[in-house]
Amino acid sequence: MRGSAVMRAVVRDSTGLLVTGPDPAVLRLGLLLPLSGPLGLTGPSGMSAACLAATEVNASGGAAGRAVELVPVDAGRAPGTVAGEARFLADAGLVQAFVGFHTSDVHRGLEAALAGRAPYVFTPPHEGGPRRQGVVLLGDSPERQLGSALRWLSARLRLRRWALVGSDYIWPRAVHRAAERLVRSAGGEVVLDRLVPFPWAAGDDPEARFEEVVHALARTGAEAILLSLVGRDLAVFNRVFAGSRLSAGVVRLSGALEENVLLAAAGTTPGSCTRRCGRSRGRGTTGSSRWPSGTGRCSARPRPSSTPTRRAATTASTCWRRWPPRAC
C-alpha cells in the first residue's frame, strides 16, 4: 500500500468527527505531533511512522478487536491551545487515548488537561519527576539518557571542560541541572551554562544569533558541549558550529538529535556530531579528531521505523482497556 493510501486508511480529521461522532468499533488515538513551529520539521516523519504503526496493528487484529484510527493534533502550537483541543476531543468521546511527541511545556499542559479523561503516552526524553495518573512515559530522564554517554566520553577522551547550551524551557533546564552533577562526578567542570529563548533561530538571518553563541563557546576553552537545543534551533546551531574552527576538536553530545534535524543541519557531516535520542551506552557519539577510528560514526540516511510508534500505540490501547488510570 502506498504512503498516501496508508494515511487515508487510518487518519481521521477532527472536524469530520464532529459530524460522524464516536464509533464504538474503532479505537481513536489523538496523535499529538508538532506540525508547525520550531519542531515542525519532525512532524511529517512522525506522521508516516504513526500511520505505518496503526496499519500494522490493524493488520494483526487491531486493539482488542477494534481498528485503530489516528486523529492528528498540531502540538507545535502554544501549550494552552494544544491542551484545550485535546481536552475537547476527550470530553466529546471522539478520542479514547493520546500519544504525543512534542516539547515538555506542551506535555505539562496536556498532562493537566487530560488527567482523569483519557490515557496519555508521552514518547520523548523527559525532565523526570512525578506524573499524574494515566500518564505513561516511554523516554528517559536526563540522568538515565545522558549519564552513561557523558561518563564514557569524559573517561575515554579525558574531557574536563564542558559547556551546556540549550533552549530555555522545562526539559533543557532539567538537563542542565543533571549535567552539572554528572560533569562534577566525572571530575570535570562546567565552563558555560547558556539557555537561549525558544525558538531562537528566527528572522531573515537565523544563523546570526547562534554565531554569537559559538563565539562565546570559543572564549571558554570548552572541550565538549552538551546540547539541549531542539528542532530547528539545533539544526541551525550545528550548521554554524560546523563552519567554525571549534568543529575540528570539540565534542558535541545531544539528547535531541534525530534524522530530520541531522539532515536539516546540512553543514554537519557524518562523524562530526552526536546522534542519540535514547539512552546511550557509550556508542553512537562522536565529534572530535580524537575519536578512535571507525567507531561511533553517525549516518545522515534516515532509517524509518514504526517500532517506537507501534510501542506507543500499543501502550495507549492497553491503558485504555485498563482505564481508570489507577490500573494503567
XYZ file of C-alpha atoms in Angstrom:
328
model
C 0.000 0.000 0.000
C 1.400 3.423 -0.954
C 2.044 6.015 1.732
C -0.898 8.221 0.758
C -3.236 5.237 0.808
C -1.946 4.190 4.249
C -2.640 7.678 5.574
C -6.148 7.803 4.128
C -6.904 4.417 5.676
C -6.039 5.330 9.266
C -6.099 9.140 9.661
C -9.294 10.968 10.602
C -9.748 14.733 10.702
C -11.165 16.029 13.966
C -13.587 18.350 12.146
C -15.123 15.411 10.297
C -15.517 13.542 13.578
C -17.743 16.318 14.864
C -20.196 15.275 12.156
C -19.865 11.486 12.381
C -19.410 11.280 16.165
C -17.876 8.404 18.195
C -17.615 4.905 16.718
C -17.626 2.017 19.258
C -15.990 -0.277 16.695
C -12.893 1.941 16.469
C -10.143 2.958 18.915
C -9.188 6.503 18.054
C -5.826 7.801 19.227
C -5.113 11.503 19.401
C -1.753 11.903 17.634
C -0.017 14.895 19.205
C 2.710 15.877 16.724
C 4.444 19.227 16.054
C 3.067 20.022 12.601
C 4.178 23.657 12.888
C 6.688 25.735 14.821
C 10.390 25.060 15.514
C 9.814 21.304 15.838
C 7.626 21.166 12.739
C 10.414 19.594 10.670
C 9.868 16.339 12.614
C 6.108 16.223 12.030
C 5.921 14.548 8.582
C 8.152 11.611 9.512
C 6.302 11.226 12.814
C 3.021 11.099 10.931
C 4.384 8.492 8.497
C 5.689 6.298 11.314
C 2.396 6.547 13.204
C 0.390 5.613 10.108
C 2.634 2.625 9.485
C 2.261 1.556 13.127
C -1.534 1.839 13.036
C -1.626 -0.163 9.799
C 0.494 -2.919 11.337
C -1.657 -3.017 14.487
C -4.824 -3.251 12.388
C -3.329 -5.966 10.187
C -2.715 -8.054 13.320
C -6.312 -7.789 14.507
C -6.424 -4.283 15.942
C -6.566 -3.312 19.615
C -8.873 -5.728 21.453
C -10.604 -6.310 18.144
C -11.077 -2.619 17.405
C -9.486 -0.930 14.408
C -7.055 1.860 15.311
C -7.507 5.306 13.777
C -5.350 8.396 14.268
C -6.652 11.901 14.909
C -3.819 14.430 14.386
C -3.477 17.404 16.738
C -0.821 20.030 15.972
C 1.343 20.032 19.092
C 3.663 22.715 17.725
C 1.351 25.463 18.979
C 1.130 27.101 22.411
C 0.634 24.634 25.304
C -2.782 26.029 26.251
C -4.071 25.763 22.682
C -2.916 22.161 22.294
C -4.262 21.155 25.707
C -7.626 22.778 25.027
C -8.114 20.903 21.749
C -7.091 17.577 23.297
C -9.442 18.086 26.255
C -12.319 18.863 23.876
C -11.697 15.682 21.837
C -11.593 13.582 25.017
C -14.709 15.147 26.556
C -16.637 14.695 23.303
C -15.766 10.993 23.255
C -14.102 11.397 19.857
C -10.673 10.176 21.052
C -10.088 7.405 23.608
C -6.326 7.837 24.217
C -3.457 10.118 23.209
C 0.137 9.598 22.047
C 2.482 12.597 21.984
C 5.868 13.613 20.588
C 6.410 17.293 21.455
C 8.136 19.608 23.902
C 7.784 19.262 27.662
C 5.984 22.573 28.157
C 3.217 21.236 25.903
C 3.433 17.910 27.755
C 2.758 19.542 31.126
C -0.262 21.352 29.730
C -1.632 18.134 28.249
C -0.981 16.204 31.440
C -3.154 18.614 33.401
C -5.854 18.793 30.727
C -6.194 15.023 30.222
C -5.971 13.922 33.868
C -8.883 11.588 34.539
C -10.157 11.949 30.989
C -8.016 9.638 28.817
C -4.700 7.746 28.850
C -1.795 9.808 27.550
C 1.531 8.328 26.350
C 4.479 10.765 26.089
C 7.279 9.297 23.964
C 10.374 11.621 24.001
C 13.045 12.018 26.683
C 11.569 13.955 29.588
C 12.656 16.091 32.528
C 11.900 13.493 35.213
C 9.743 13.946 38.282
C 6.292 12.574 39.192
C 3.399 12.309 36.753
C -0.358 12.238 37.168
C -2.355 9.042 36.897
C -2.961 7.902 33.349
C 0.315 9.362 32.007
C 2.856 6.886 30.600
C 6.457 7.928 29.821
C 8.413 5.956 27.223
C 11.532 8.163 27.179
C 14.275 8.547 29.761
C 15.044 11.187 32.386
C 18.225 13.268 31.828
C 20.342 11.141 34.169
C 19.320 7.858 32.526
C 19.564 9.211 28.991
C 22.888 11.054 29.205
C 24.729 9.665 32.235
C 26.462 6.735 30.538
C 27.489 8.764 27.492
C 28.824 11.700 29.491
C 30.836 9.479 31.832
C 32.159 7.396 28.924
C 33.228 10.461 26.926
C 34.830 12.065 29.972
C 36.877 8.954 30.712
C 37.681 7.820 27.165
C 38.573 11.230 25.715
C 39.687 12.795 29.032
C 37.197 15.643 28.669
C 37.123 18.011 31.623
C 35.779 21.357 30.374
C 32.079 21.104 29.427
C 29.724 23.743 28.043
C 25.932 23.429 28.308
C 23.817 25.062 25.590
C 20.057 24.601 25.451
C 16.630 26.066 24.795
C 15.004 27.864 27.702
C 12.084 25.653 28.704
C 11.382 22.778 31.094
C 13.351 19.871 29.608
C 16.651 21.679 28.851
C 16.638 23.277 32.298
C 16.370 19.825 33.858
C 19.093 18.525 31.526
C 21.453 21.293 32.615
C 20.849 20.626 36.306
C 21.526 16.913 35.815
C 24.517 17.556 33.545
C 26.212 19.794 36.090
C 26.022 16.981 38.655
C 27.239 14.404 36.131
C 30.151 16.550 34.982
C 31.305 17.166 38.558
C 31.045 13.480 39.412
C 33.229 12.698 36.382
C 35.921 15.104 37.609
C 35.088 17.927 35.192
C 33.758 21.470 35.345
C 31.046 23.416 33.545
C 32.660 26.435 31.871
C 29.474 27.779 30.229
C 25.784 27.297 31.072
C 23.651 29.005 28.424
C 19.907 28.789 27.829
C 18.582 30.739 24.843
C 14.934 31.772 24.254
C 12.878 29.166 22.433
C 12.719 29.423 19.478
C 15.989 31.285 18.888
C 16.659 30.761 15.149
C 14.284 33.330 13.682
C 14.132 36.206 11.227
C 15.882 36.689 7.908
C 19.253 35.606 9.314
C 18.585 32.737 11.758
C 22.289 31.881 11.995
C 23.333 35.298 13.344
C 22.170 34.641 16.896
C 23.971 31.312 17.076
C 27.174 32.849 15.744
C 27.294 34.831 18.989
C 26.790 31.599 20.976
C 29.641 29.895 19.102
C 31.912 32.896 19.737
C 31.084 32.654 23.450
C 31.956 28.949 23.386
C 35.326 29.711 21.794
C 36.203 32.067 24.647
C 35.597 29.385 27.292
C 38.088 26.812 26.034
C 35.396 24.117 26.234
C 36.435 20.603 25.225
C 32.870 19.293 24.939
C 29.362 20.693 24.518
C 26.145 19.164 25.775
C 23.355 20.415 23.521
C 19.762 20.510 24.721
C 18.580 22.672 21.849
C 15.730 21.134 19.870
C 14.314 21.139 16.348
C 15.262 23.985 14.035
C 17.422 25.644 16.699
C 19.557 22.513 16.996
C 19.921 22.272 13.219
C 20.940 25.918 12.836
C 23.412 25.745 15.717
C 25.117 22.729 14.161
C 25.353 24.475 10.783
C 27.034 27.475 12.401
C 29.269 25.302 14.572
C 30.389 23.181 11.599
C 31.730 26.334 9.943
C 33.788 27.361 12.965
C 37.279 26.349 13.982
C 35.823 24.619 17.058
C 34.353 21.811 14.957
C 37.762 20.169 14.497
C 38.331 19.413 18.163
C 35.259 19.982 20.342
C 32.925 17.073 21.064
C 29.157 17.598 20.833
C 26.687 15.445 22.752
C 22.949 15.852 22.218
C 19.861 14.151 23.596
C 17.526 15.558 20.916
C 19.292 14.937 17.606
C 17.422 12.680 15.189
C 17.474 12.176 11.427
C 15.316 15.159 10.443
C 17.494 17.605 12.361
C 20.652 15.902 11.123
C 19.570 16.413 7.531
C 18.489 19.999 8.209
C 21.952 20.735 9.661
C 23.351 20.470 6.142
C 26.818 21.657 7.107
C 27.231 18.833 9.625
C 28.837 15.803 8.031
C 28.630 12.189 9.268
C 31.052 11.666 12.107
C 31.020 15.277 13.309
C 28.062 15.259 15.679
C 26.314 13.223 18.286
C 23.269 11.234 17.251
C 21.441 9.559 20.058
C 17.998 10.421 21.381
C 17.633 7.310 23.548
C 19.735 6.124 26.445
C 23.412 5.862 25.485
C 25.738 3.034 26.352
C 28.825 4.749 25.027
C 28.093 4.217 21.339
C 26.912 6.445 18.530
C 28.581 9.614 19.754
C 31.435 11.360 18.042
C 32.585 14.819 17.062
C 36.302 15.017 17.690
C 39.507 14.256 15.845
C 40.488 12.301 18.955
C 37.712 9.767 18.383
C 39.005 6.217 17.731
C 38.974 5.405 14.033
C 35.967 3.507 12.736
C 33.703 3.873 15.783
C 30.661 5.903 16.629
C 30.015 7.274 13.135
C 26.545 8.649 12.591
C 24.670 8.322 9.339
C 22.740 11.054 7.548
C 20.466 8.499 5.875
C 17.189 8.165 7.826
C 16.007 4.639 8.568
C 12.254 4.959 9.121
C 10.774 2.529 11.575
C 7.328 2.173 13.044
C 8.608 0.234 16.066
C 8.707 3.117 18.615
C 5.345 4.456 17.470
C 3.831 0.993 17.433
C 5.020 0.558 21.010
C 3.378 3.862 21.941
C 0.119 2.910 20.202
C 0.093 -0.489 21.888
C 0.748 1.108 25.287
C -2.058 3.621 24.765
C -4.536 0.919 23.768
C -3.518 -1.204 26.787
C -4.058 1.738 29.135
C -7.418 2.438 27.516
C -8.542 -1.141 28.132
C -7.414 -0.873 31.787
C -8.964 2.517 32.394
C -9.431 4.079 35.004
C -5.810 5.248 35.337
C -5.174 3.584 38.698
C -4.713 0.301 36.813
C -2.738 1.805 33.921
